[in-house]
mmCIF file of C-alpha atoms in Angstrom:
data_model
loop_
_atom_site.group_PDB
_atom_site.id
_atom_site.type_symbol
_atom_site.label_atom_id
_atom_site.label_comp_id
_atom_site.label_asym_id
_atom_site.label_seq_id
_atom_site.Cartn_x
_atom_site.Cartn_y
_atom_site.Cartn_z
ATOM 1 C CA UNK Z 1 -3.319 11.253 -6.125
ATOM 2 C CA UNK Z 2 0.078 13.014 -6.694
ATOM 3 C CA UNK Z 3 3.084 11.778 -5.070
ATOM 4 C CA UNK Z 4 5.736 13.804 -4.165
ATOM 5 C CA UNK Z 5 8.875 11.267 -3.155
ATOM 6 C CA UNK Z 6 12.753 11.685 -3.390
ATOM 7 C CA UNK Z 7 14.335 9.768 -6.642
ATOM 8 C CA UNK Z 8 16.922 8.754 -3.382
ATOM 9 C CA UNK Z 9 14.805 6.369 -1.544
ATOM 10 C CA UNK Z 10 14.415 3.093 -3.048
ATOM 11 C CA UNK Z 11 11.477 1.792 -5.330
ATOM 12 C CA UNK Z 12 10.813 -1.291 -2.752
ATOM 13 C CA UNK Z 13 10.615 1.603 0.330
ATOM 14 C CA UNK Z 14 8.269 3.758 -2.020
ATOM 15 C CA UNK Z 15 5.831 1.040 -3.052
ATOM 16 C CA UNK Z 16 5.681 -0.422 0.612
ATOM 17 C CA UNK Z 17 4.530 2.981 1.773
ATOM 18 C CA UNK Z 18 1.560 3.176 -1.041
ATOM 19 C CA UNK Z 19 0.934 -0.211 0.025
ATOM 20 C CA UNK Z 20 0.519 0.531 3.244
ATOM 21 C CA UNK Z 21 -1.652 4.235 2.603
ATOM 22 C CA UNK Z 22 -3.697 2.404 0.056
ATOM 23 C CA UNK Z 23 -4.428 -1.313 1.897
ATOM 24 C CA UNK Z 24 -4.183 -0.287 5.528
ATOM 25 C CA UNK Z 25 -7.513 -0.358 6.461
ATOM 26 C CA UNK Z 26 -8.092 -3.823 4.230
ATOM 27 C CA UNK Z 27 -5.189 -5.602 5.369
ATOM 28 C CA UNK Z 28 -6.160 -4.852 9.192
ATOM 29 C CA UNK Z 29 -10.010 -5.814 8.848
ATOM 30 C CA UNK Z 30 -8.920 -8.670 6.520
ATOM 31 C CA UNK Z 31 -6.232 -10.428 8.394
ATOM 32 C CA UNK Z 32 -8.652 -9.722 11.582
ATOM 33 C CA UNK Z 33 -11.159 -11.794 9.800
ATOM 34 C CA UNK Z 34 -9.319 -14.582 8.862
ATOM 35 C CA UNK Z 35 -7.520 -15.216 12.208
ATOM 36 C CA UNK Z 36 -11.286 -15.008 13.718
ATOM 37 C CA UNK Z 37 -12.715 -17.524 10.990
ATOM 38 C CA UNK Z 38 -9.651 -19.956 11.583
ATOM 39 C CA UNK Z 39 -10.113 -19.436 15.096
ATOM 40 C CA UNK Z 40 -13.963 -20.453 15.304
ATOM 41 C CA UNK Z 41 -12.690 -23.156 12.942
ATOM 42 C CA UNK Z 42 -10.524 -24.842 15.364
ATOM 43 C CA UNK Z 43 -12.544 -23.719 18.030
ATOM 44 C CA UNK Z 44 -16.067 -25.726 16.945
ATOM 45 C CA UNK Z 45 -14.239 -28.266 14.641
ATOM 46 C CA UNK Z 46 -11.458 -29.472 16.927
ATOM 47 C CA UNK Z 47 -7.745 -29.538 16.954
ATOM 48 C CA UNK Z 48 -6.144 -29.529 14.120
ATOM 49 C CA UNK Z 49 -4.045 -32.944 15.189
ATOM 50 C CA UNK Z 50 -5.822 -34.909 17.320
ATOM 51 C CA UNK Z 51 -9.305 -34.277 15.858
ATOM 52 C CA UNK Z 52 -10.276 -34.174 19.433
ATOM 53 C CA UNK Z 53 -13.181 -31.077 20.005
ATOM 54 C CA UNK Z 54 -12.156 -28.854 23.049
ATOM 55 C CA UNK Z 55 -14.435 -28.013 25.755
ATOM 56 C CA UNK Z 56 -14.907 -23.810 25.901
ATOM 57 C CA UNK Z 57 -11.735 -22.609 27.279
ATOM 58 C CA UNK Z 58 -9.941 -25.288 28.049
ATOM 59 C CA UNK Z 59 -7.759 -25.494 24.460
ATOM 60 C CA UNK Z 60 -4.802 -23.323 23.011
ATOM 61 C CA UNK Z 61 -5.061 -23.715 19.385
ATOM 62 C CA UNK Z 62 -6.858 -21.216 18.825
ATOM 63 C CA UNK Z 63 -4.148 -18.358 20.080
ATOM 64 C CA UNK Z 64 -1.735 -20.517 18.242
ATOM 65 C CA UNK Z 65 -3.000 -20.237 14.723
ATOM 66 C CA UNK Z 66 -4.244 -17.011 15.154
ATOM 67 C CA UNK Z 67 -0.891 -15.773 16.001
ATOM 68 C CA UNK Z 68 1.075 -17.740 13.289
ATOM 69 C CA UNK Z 69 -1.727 -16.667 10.706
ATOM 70 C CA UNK Z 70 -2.480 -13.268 11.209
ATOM 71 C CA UNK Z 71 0.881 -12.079 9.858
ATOM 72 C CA UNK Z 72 0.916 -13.658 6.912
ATOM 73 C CA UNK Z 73 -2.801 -13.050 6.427
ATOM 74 C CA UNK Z 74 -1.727 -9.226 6.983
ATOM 75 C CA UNK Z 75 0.735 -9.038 4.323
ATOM 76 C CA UNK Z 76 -1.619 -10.653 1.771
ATOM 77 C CA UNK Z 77 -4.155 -8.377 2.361
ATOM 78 C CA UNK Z 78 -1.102 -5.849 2.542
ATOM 79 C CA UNK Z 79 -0.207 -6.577 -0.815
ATOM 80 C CA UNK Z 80 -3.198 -7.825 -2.458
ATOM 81 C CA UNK Z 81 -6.003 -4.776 -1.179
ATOM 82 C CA UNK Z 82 -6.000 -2.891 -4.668
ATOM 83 C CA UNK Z 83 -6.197 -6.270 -6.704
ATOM 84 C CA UNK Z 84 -9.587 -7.151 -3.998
ATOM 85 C CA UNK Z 85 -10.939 -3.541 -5.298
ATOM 86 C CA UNK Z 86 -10.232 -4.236 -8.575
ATOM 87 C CA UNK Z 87 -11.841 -7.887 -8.311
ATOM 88 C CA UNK Z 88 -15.235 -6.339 -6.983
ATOM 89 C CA UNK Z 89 -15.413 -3.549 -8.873
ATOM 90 C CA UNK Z 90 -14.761 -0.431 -5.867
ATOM 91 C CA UNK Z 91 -13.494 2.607 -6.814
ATOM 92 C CA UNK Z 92 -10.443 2.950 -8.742
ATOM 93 C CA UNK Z 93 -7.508 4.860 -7.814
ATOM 94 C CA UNK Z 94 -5.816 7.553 -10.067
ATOM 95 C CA UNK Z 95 -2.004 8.031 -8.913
ATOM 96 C CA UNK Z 96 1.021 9.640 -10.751
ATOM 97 C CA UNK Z 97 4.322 8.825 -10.257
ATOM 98 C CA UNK Z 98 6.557 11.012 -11.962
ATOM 99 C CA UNK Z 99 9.079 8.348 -13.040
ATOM 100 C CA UNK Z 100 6.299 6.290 -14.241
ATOM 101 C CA UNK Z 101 4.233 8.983 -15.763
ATOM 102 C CA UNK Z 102 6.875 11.313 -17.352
ATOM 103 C CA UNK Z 103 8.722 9.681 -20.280
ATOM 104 C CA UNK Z 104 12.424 9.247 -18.846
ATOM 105 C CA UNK Z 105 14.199 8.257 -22.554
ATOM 106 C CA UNK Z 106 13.209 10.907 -24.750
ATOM 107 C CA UNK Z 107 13.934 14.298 -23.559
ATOM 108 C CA UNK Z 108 11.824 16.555 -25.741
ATOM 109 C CA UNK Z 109 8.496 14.449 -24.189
ATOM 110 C CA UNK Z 110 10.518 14.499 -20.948
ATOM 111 C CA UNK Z 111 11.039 18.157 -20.586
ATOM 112 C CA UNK Z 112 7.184 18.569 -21.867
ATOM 113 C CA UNK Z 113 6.544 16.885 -19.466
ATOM 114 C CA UNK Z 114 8.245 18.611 -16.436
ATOM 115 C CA UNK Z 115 6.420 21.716 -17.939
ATOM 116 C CA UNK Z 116 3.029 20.522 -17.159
ATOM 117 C CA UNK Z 117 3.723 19.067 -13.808
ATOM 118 C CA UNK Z 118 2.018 21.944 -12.237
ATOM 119 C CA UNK Z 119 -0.972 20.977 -14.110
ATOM 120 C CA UNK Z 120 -0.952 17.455 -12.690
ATOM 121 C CA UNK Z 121 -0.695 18.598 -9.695
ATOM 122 C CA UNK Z 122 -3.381 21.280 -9.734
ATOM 123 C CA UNK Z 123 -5.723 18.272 -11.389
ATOM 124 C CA UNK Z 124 -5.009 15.506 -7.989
ATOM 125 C CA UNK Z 125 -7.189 15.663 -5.535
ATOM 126 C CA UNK Z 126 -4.830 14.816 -2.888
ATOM 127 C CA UNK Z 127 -1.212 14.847 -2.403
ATOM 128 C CA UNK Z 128 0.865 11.728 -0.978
ATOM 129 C CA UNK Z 129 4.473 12.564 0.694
ATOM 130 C CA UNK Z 130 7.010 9.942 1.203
ATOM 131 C CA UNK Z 131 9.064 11.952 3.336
ATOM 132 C CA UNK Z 132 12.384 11.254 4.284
ATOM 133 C CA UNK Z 133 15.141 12.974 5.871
ATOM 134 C CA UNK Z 134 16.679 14.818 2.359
ATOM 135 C CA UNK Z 135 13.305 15.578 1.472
ATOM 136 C CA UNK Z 136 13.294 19.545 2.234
ATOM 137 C CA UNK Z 137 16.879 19.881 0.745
ATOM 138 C CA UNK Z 138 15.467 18.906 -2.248
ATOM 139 C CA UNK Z 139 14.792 21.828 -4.631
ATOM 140 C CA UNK Z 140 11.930 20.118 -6.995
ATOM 141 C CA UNK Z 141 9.897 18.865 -3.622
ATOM 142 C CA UNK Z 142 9.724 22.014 -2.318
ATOM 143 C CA UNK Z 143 7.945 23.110 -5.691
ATOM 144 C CA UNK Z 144 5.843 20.646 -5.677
ATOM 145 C CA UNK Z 145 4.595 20.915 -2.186
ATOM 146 C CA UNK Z 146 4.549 24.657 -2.680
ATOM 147 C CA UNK Z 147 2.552 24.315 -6.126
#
């Protein structure tokens, strides 16, 4: 994956949007899961206080803890999807970030590297774009979206 950003947005905005394209899908099935586990849980086991077993329908603690753990369950997942990959071995994801990739102290290995960004980008298989509103006014996006 290449991605094509503006140095103008923040690094917090920029990794909460890979987050987000790379753990979607995990962090939506996985906090799903966990509110539905902790809901049977509380559903067959009882109330979490009183230790008193509701009838079918006819107790609320399961909408409560669902809705005060699915958040938090979300974000884990959120922020936690590529180190689950990693854990059971999935496939692993390529991505260069030109700040991270391109050497930004010394210039002769910068500036070799600027040279042979088209090649990184002709070798990616896919192209990310964290758009923003200066995006297109930006010179060097436009190249790289063109190349």
């Amino acid at each position: 994956y290449f991605v094509s950003h503006n140095w103008s947005v923040s690094r917090a905005r920029k990794m909460l949007a890979l987050y987000v394209h790379f753990n979607m899908t995990f962090a939506a099935v996985g906090s799903f899961l966990i509110s539905m586990a902790i809901m049977l849980g509380v559903h067959y086991c009882g109330g979490p206080l009183t230790g008193y077993k509701y009838p079918l329908g006819s107790g609320h603690w399961e909408g409560v803890l669902c809705q005060l753990t699915f958040c938090p369950a979300f974000l884990l997942c959120l922020l936690s999807g590529s180190d689950f990959a990693r854990m059971f071995r999935t496939q692993q994801k390529t991505v260069f970030l030109d700040r991270l990739c391109i050497d930004q102290f010394d210039q002769d290995l910068k500036q070799e590297g600027i040279l042979r960004l088209g090649a990184f980008i002709k070798n990616s298989r896919e192209m990310i774009v964290l758009y923003t509103d200066v995006y297109v006014q930006r010179v060097w996006t436009i190249y790289e979206v063109a190349a």
